GROMACS .gro file of C-alpha atoms in nm:
model
  314
    1MET     CA    1  18.061  12.886   6.440
    2VAL     CA    2  18.047  12.740   6.793
    3GLU     CA    3  17.859  12.410   6.810
    4GLN     CA    4  17.573  12.423   7.060
    5ALA     CA    5  17.520  12.124   7.288
    6SER     CA    6  17.159  12.016   7.347
    7ALA     CA    7  17.032  11.907   7.688
    8TRP     CA    8  16.697  11.722   7.693
    9VAL     CA    9  16.530  11.753   8.035
   10GLU     CA   10  16.209  11.596   8.162
   11SER     CA   11  16.205  11.704   8.528
   12PRO     CA   12  16.282  12.023   8.723
   13LEU     CA   13  16.589  11.869   8.889
   14GLN     CA   14  16.726  11.760   8.553
   15MET     CA   15  16.685  12.115   8.424
   16LEU     CA   16  16.865  12.267   8.721
   17CYS     CA   17  17.151  12.016   8.697
   18ALA     CA   18  17.188  12.074   8.322
   19VAL     CA   19  17.251  12.441   8.403
   20GLU     CA   20  17.507  12.336   8.666
   21ALA     CA   21  17.679  12.101   8.416
   22HIS     CA   22  17.715  12.387   8.167
   23HIS     CA   23  17.848  12.615   8.440
   24ALA     CA   24  18.101  12.346   8.536
   25GLY     CA   25  18.236  12.340   8.180
   26LEU     CA   26  18.127  11.987   8.089
   27LEU     CA   27  17.925  12.086   7.784
   28GLY     CA   28  18.139  12.331   7.592
   29PRO     CA   29  18.087  12.704   7.538
   30ALA     CA   30  17.722  12.690   7.424
   31THR     CA   31  17.429  12.484   7.554
   32ALA     CA   32  17.057  12.484   7.479
   33VAL     CA   33  16.850  12.332   7.761
   34VAL     CA   34  16.539  12.191   7.593
   35PRO     CA   35  16.248  12.101   7.826
   36ARG     CA   36  15.993  11.841   7.729
   37ALA     CA   37  15.664  12.012   7.641
   38GLY     CA   38  15.343  11.974   7.838
   39LEU     CA   39  15.491  11.947   8.188
   40ARG     CA   40  15.382  12.231   8.418
   41PRO     CA   41  15.662  12.186   8.675
   42LEU     CA   42  15.915  12.228   8.393
   43GLN     CA   43  15.746  12.546   8.276
   44ALA     CA   44  15.752  12.688   8.631
   45THR     CA   45  16.118  12.594   8.676
   46ARG     CA   46  16.211  12.754   8.345
   47ARG     CA   47  16.043  13.080   8.454
   48GLU     CA   48  16.222  13.072   8.790
   49LEU     CA   49  16.562  13.010   8.632
   50SER     CA   50  16.513  13.280   8.368
   51VAL     CA   51  16.509  13.557   8.631
   52LEU     CA   52  16.851  13.450   8.762
   53GLU     CA   53  17.189  13.532   8.611
   54LEU     CA   54  17.238  13.234   8.385
   55PRO     CA   55  17.587  13.116   8.294
   56GLY     CA   56  17.726  13.265   7.974
   57GLY     CA   57  17.651  13.064   7.662
   58LEU     CA   58  17.345  12.894   7.809
   59GLU     CA   59  16.999  12.919   7.651
   60LEU     CA   60  16.673  12.805   7.810
   61ALA     CA   61  16.500  12.692   7.492
   62GLU     CA   62  16.127  12.674   7.432
   63PRO     CA   63  15.964  12.343   7.531
   64ARG     CA   64  15.943  12.080   7.258
   65GLU     CA   65  15.742  11.762   7.207
   66ARG     CA   66  16.032  11.584   7.039
   67MET     CA   67  16.392  11.550   7.139
   68PRO     CA   68  16.652  11.737   6.935
   69ARG     CA   69  16.827  11.513   6.683
   70ARG     CA   70  17.165  11.543   6.855
   71VAL     CA   71  17.136  11.533   7.232
   72ARG     CA   72  17.448  11.540   7.446
   73VAL     CA   73  17.288  11.578   7.789
   74VAL     CA   74  16.999  11.383   7.945
   75GLY     CA   75  16.870  11.316   8.292
   76ASP     CA   76  16.654  11.007   8.249
   77ALA     CA   77  16.873  10.728   8.117
   78PHE     CA   78  16.579  10.486   8.159
   79SER     CA   79  16.351  10.675   7.922
   80GLY     CA   80  16.253  10.470   7.618
   81ARG     CA   81  16.275  10.770   7.386
   82VAL     CA   82  16.622  10.857   7.520
   83GLN     CA   83  16.746  10.502   7.469
   84LEU     CA   84  16.606  10.490   7.116
   85ARG     CA   85  16.782  10.814   7.034
   86TRP     CA   86  17.112  10.670   7.156
   87LEU     CA   87  17.065  10.369   6.929
   88THR     CA   88  16.987  10.581   6.624
   89SER     CA   89  17.279  10.822   6.677
   90ARG     CA   90  17.651  10.776   6.638
   91PRO     CA   91  17.839  10.701   6.961
   92GLY     CA   92  17.984  11.015   7.116
   93ARG     CA   93  18.006  11.203   7.442
   94ILE     CA   94  17.702  11.167   7.670
   95VAL     CA   95  17.650  11.353   7.997
   96ILE     CA   96  17.385  11.222   8.236
   97VAL     CA   97  17.272  11.461   8.510
   98ASP     CA   98  17.098  11.397   8.840
   99ASP     CA   99  16.746  11.256   8.841
  100GLY     CA  100  16.702  11.156   9.204
  101LEU     CA  101  16.728  10.792   9.307
  102ALA     CA  102  16.730  10.690   8.941
  103THR     CA  103  17.085  10.824   8.918
  104LEU     CA  104  17.209  10.582   9.183
  105ARG     CA  105  17.020  10.298   9.015
  106LEU     CA  106  17.197  10.385   8.690
  107LEU     CA  107  17.539  10.387   8.855
  108GLU     CA  108  17.475  10.045   9.008
  109LEU     CA  109  17.376   9.900   8.671
  110LEU     CA  110  17.673  10.053   8.491
  111ALA     CA  111  17.906   9.915   8.758
  112ALA     CA  112  17.755   9.566   8.729
  113GLY     CA  113  17.873   9.512   8.371
  114PRO     CA  114  17.790   9.588   8.008
  115TYR     CA  115  17.502   9.340   7.982
  116ARG     CA  116  17.272   9.470   8.254
  117PRO     CA  117  16.963   9.623   8.086
  118LEU     CA  118  16.896   9.985   8.176
  119LEU     CA  119  16.554   9.940   8.337
  120ARG     CA  120  16.388  10.130   8.620
  121ALA     CA  121  16.379   9.975   8.965
  122ARG     CA  122  16.047   9.801   9.043
  123ALA     CA  123  15.931   9.843   8.682
  124ARG     CA  124  15.760   9.552   8.509
  125SER     CA  125  15.921   9.526   8.169
  126THR     CA  126  15.820   9.345   7.853
  127ARG     CA  127  16.071   9.142   7.654
  128THR     CA  128  16.088   9.423   7.397
  129ARG     CA  129  16.155   9.683   7.668
  130ALA     CA  130  16.423   9.465   7.826
  131LEU     CA  131  16.595   9.424   7.488
  132LEU     CA  132  16.591   9.800   7.438
  133GLY     CA  133  16.743   9.852   7.783
  134LEU     CA  134  17.014   9.596   7.704
  135ALA     CA  135  17.093   9.756   7.368
  136ALA     CA  136  17.115  10.097   7.536
  137ALA     CA  137  17.357   9.961   7.798
  138VAL     CA  138  17.582   9.816   7.527
  139ARG     CA  139  17.568  10.140   7.328
  140LEU     CA  140  17.679  10.339   7.635
  141ARG     CA  141  17.991  10.122   7.645
  142LEU     CA  142  18.078  10.255   7.299
  143SER     CA  143  18.034  10.616   7.408
  144GLU     CA  144  18.224  10.854   7.631
  145VAL     CA  145  17.992  10.876   7.933
  146ALA     CA  146  18.003  11.116   8.227
  147VAL     CA  147  17.756  11.113   8.516
  148PHE     CA  148  17.728  11.455   8.679
  149THR     CA  149  17.596  11.423   9.034
  150ALA     CA  150  17.570  11.590   9.373
  151LEU     CA  151  17.453  11.266   9.537
  152PRO     CA  152  17.666  11.065   9.779
  153VAL     CA  153  17.835  10.771   9.608
  154ASP     CA  154  18.027  10.528   9.828
  155ASP     CA  155  18.388  10.448   9.748
  156ARG     CA  156  18.315  10.092   9.635
  157LEU     CA  157  18.050  10.197   9.385
  158GLU     CA  158  18.258  10.488   9.259
  159ALA     CA  159  18.555  10.260   9.193
  160ALA     CA  160  18.335  10.012   9.007
  161VAL     CA  161  18.179  10.287   8.795
  162ARG     CA  162  18.518  10.425   8.699
  163SER     CA  163  18.644  10.074   8.620
  164ALA     CA  164  18.353  10.045   8.377
  165GLY     CA  165  18.489  10.346   8.189
  166VAL     CA  166  18.235  10.598   8.318
  167ASP     CA  167  18.355  10.938   8.437
  168LEU     CA  168  18.190  11.031   8.767
  169VAL     CA  169  18.189  11.409   8.808
  170ARG     CA  170  18.084  11.555   9.144
  171HIS     CA  171  17.926  11.897   9.190
  172ASP     CA  172  17.794  12.109   9.476
  173PHE     CA  173  17.550  12.343   9.299
  174ALA     CA  174  17.824  12.604   9.259
  175TRP     CA  175  17.620  12.818   9.019
  176LEU     CA  176  17.302  12.816   9.226
  177ARG     CA  177  17.486  12.887   9.551
  178ALA     CA  178  17.624  13.204   9.392
  179GLN     CA  179  17.274  13.333   9.309
  180PRO     CA  180  17.089  13.557   9.558
  181PRO     CA  181  16.753  13.417   9.676
  182SER     CA  182  16.476  13.543   9.449
  183ALA     CA  183  16.223  13.547   9.735
  184GLU     CA  184  16.207  13.519  10.112
  185GLY     CA  185  16.133  13.181  10.261
  186PRO     CA  186  15.809  13.097  10.441
  187ALA     CA  187  15.741  13.251  10.782
  188GLU     CA  188  15.699  12.914  10.954
  189ARG     CA  189  15.998  12.773  11.142
  190THR     CA  190  15.943  12.423  11.010
  191VAL     CA  191  15.918  12.333  10.642
  192VAL     CA  192  15.803  11.985  10.538
  193LEU     CA  193  15.889  11.851  10.193
  194GLY     CA  194  15.617  11.640  10.036
  195THR     CA  195  15.689  11.286   9.926
  196SER     CA  196  15.609  11.055   9.635
  197LEU     CA  197  15.632  10.747   9.857
  198VAL     CA  198  15.259  10.751   9.932
  199ARG     CA  199  15.147  10.778   9.570
  200ASN     CA  200  15.402  10.513   9.471
  201GLY     CA  201  15.237  10.275   9.716
  202LEU     CA  202  15.540  10.241   9.942
  203VAL     CA  203  15.409  10.424  10.251
  204HIS     CA  204  15.058  10.404  10.400
  205ARG     CA  205  14.861  10.726  10.338
  206ASP     CA  206  14.685  10.732  10.676
  207HIS     CA  207  15.009  10.700  10.872
  208TYR     CA  208  15.168  10.985  10.677
  209LEU     CA  209  14.867  11.215  10.714
  210ARG     CA  210  14.841  11.137  11.085
  211TRP     CA  211  15.207  11.229  11.132
  212LEU     CA  212  15.156  11.564  10.958
  213THR     CA  213  14.846  11.638  11.163
  214ASP     CA  214  15.025  11.561  11.487
  215LEU     CA  215  15.323  11.774  11.387
  216ALA     CA  216  15.093  12.069  11.306
  217THR     CA  217  14.936  12.056  11.653
  218ARG     CA  218  15.275  12.149  11.798
  219GLU     CA  219  15.375  12.426  11.556
  220PRO     CA  220  15.266  12.580  11.223
  221LEU     CA  221  15.405  12.405  10.917
  222ALA     CA  222  15.491  12.517  10.565
  223TYR     CA  223  15.427  12.225  10.329
  224TYR     CA  224  15.582  12.198   9.982
  225PRO     CA  225  15.417  11.915   9.785
  226HIS     CA  226  15.621  11.675   9.576
  227ARG     CA  227  15.557  11.722   9.205
  228ARG     CA  228  15.422  11.366   9.181
  229GLU     CA  229  15.210  11.385   9.494
  230ASP     CA  230  14.844  11.293   9.456
  231PRO     CA  231  14.634  11.613   9.428
  232VAL     CA  232  14.370  11.451   9.650
  233ASP     CA  233  14.628  11.404   9.924
  234VAL     CA  234  14.749  11.761   9.885
  235ALA     CA  235  14.389  11.885   9.923
  236LEU     CA  236  14.352  11.681  10.243
  237ILE     CA  237  14.674  11.828  10.378
  238ARG     CA  238  14.565  12.180  10.286
  239ASP     CA  239  14.249  12.139  10.495
  240ARG     CA  240  14.437  12.047  10.811
  241PRO     CA  241  14.472  12.326  11.069
  242GLY     CA  242  14.820  12.469  11.110
  243ILE     CA  243  14.948  12.365  10.766
  244THR     CA  244  15.009  12.615  10.486
  245VAL     CA  245  15.058  12.448  10.147
  246HIS     CA  246  15.288  12.628   9.906
  247ASP     CA  247  15.224  12.523   9.546
  248ALA     CA  248  15.565  12.628   9.421
  249GLY     CA  249  15.588  12.380   9.134
  250VAL     CA  250  15.966  12.419   9.116
  251PRO     CA  251  16.246  12.226   9.287
  252ALA     CA  252  16.294  12.279   9.660
  253GLU     CA  253  16.655  12.363   9.575
  254LEU     CA  254  16.522  12.682   9.413
  255THR     CA  255  16.228  12.772   9.636
  256LEU     CA  256  16.392  12.724   9.975
  257ARG     CA  257  16.713  12.920   9.918
  258GLY     CA  258  16.569  13.207  10.125
  259LEU     CA  259  16.539  13.012  10.451
  260ASP     CA  260  16.717  13.166  10.749
  261ALA     CA  261  16.909  13.037  11.049
  262GLY     CA  262  16.674  12.881  11.300
  263GLN     CA  263  16.444  12.736  11.037
  264ARG     CA  264  16.449  12.368  10.953
  265VAL     CA  265  16.344  12.132  10.675
  266LEU     CA  266  16.191  11.791  10.745
  267SER     CA  267  16.164  11.522  10.481
  268LEU     CA  268  16.097  11.154  10.446
  269PRO     CA  269  16.379  10.973  10.260
  270SER     CA  270  16.467  11.178   9.952
  271THR     CA  271  16.772  11.279   9.754
  272ALA     CA  272  16.658  11.641   9.808
  273ILE     CA  273  16.800  11.612  10.160
  274THR     CA  274  17.152  11.593  10.017
  275SER     CA  275  17.113  11.890   9.783
  276LEU     CA  276  16.939  12.108  10.042
  277ARG     CA  277  17.214  12.041  10.293
  278ILE     CA  278  17.466  12.159  10.036
  279LEU     CA  279  17.267  12.475   9.967
  280LEU     CA  280  17.146  12.565  10.318
  281SER     CA  281  17.418  12.460  10.562
  282SER     CA  282  17.601  12.791  10.525
  283ARG     CA  283  17.277  12.973  10.619
  284GLY     CA  284  17.241  12.780  10.944
  285VAL     CA  285  16.932  12.587  10.828
  286ALA     CA  286  16.896  12.230  10.954
  287VAL     CA  287  16.784  11.971  10.700
  288GLU     CA  288  16.658  11.666  10.890
  289PRO     CA  289  16.559  11.328  10.745
  290VAL     CA  290  16.256  11.166  10.906
  291ASP     CA  291  16.291  10.796  10.976
  292VAL     CA  292  16.001  10.593  10.842
  293PRO     CA  293  15.860  10.362  11.113
  294ASP     CA  294  15.829   9.997  11.014
  295ASP     CA  295  15.449  10.003  11.023
  296TRP     CA  296  15.437  10.291  10.773
  297TRP     CA  297  15.585  10.079  10.494
  298THR     CA  298  15.353   9.881  10.268
  299SER     CA  299  15.420   9.530  10.140
  300ARG     CA  300  15.548   9.684   9.815
  301ALA     CA  301  15.848   9.834   9.996
  302ALA     CA  302  16.101   9.551   9.996
  303PRO     CA  303  16.367   9.554  10.270
  304ALA     CA  304  16.640   9.626  10.014
  305LEU     CA  305  16.450   9.932   9.892
  306ARG     CA  306  16.393  10.058  10.246
  307SER     CA  307  16.764  10.025  10.317
  308HIS     CA  308  16.852  10.202   9.993
  309LEU     CA  309  16.623  10.495  10.069
  310THR     CA  310  16.756  10.528  10.422
  311GLY     CA  311  17.115  10.519  10.301
  312VAL     CA  312  17.059  10.792  10.045
  313SER     CA  313  16.902  11.038  10.286
  314GLY     CA  314  17.077  10.955  10.608
   0.00000   0.00000   0.00000
């Protein structure tokens, strides 16, 4: 009987990249992608993926509250429940798939040495949480770890990651690129991706809303909210003339595959810029990062973070 690998996913991008990892042959002949229960964006993404031609041997399992006992694939290496599962399981092969900027944070920590706790950037951690992150980092050193990413990783960081014994596997959404678009894109020429930077307290709300309003006075906009965007902000944006809000609830990588030549995507700094360029360049669609003016940033956005965001999406 063929052993089935389990992939535990907690975000739409993680789910999509788990499918890509199976398609790339990293997970063996059989994989069950298990979404965390209670998350509406995951439910919507699962429905969207289920109508496509999934790779052979892959199952989109029903959502679950608890992680499977033996999990080979995860996206959030900073999750407390993921780290606890690593500590209560025997060391083995672990595949970590893309989870936005957190993936680059993980690579930097892995490259820095075995005693750097796996903790989220900007997170305030207790002593207990820091000890768990340290134990998880040490446990990863005893495992065979692969990070499966479509994000740009500079040569210096890549060399350091590989020196730490981590296999860095690149991908270009080969499976998704082979799928026909399931729907046409929006009629508007310009598509704006929503951002979590406002809700995270890194960008001033009024500056961002003023920019959108000004942009909409020049041409109609299709707006796709970020899954963590404040619903109050989305309602304000919906009320602005010239802006049509599309509550897709699934990754932009899935919803925007139907864009045509002549259309463009605008986005504040985001790792989605990289993936959309991979998916849309052959269709003649421009994906353009929007520079954040200095006065948009709040005091919570340290210069190092601003530089990091700009580097990722440039």
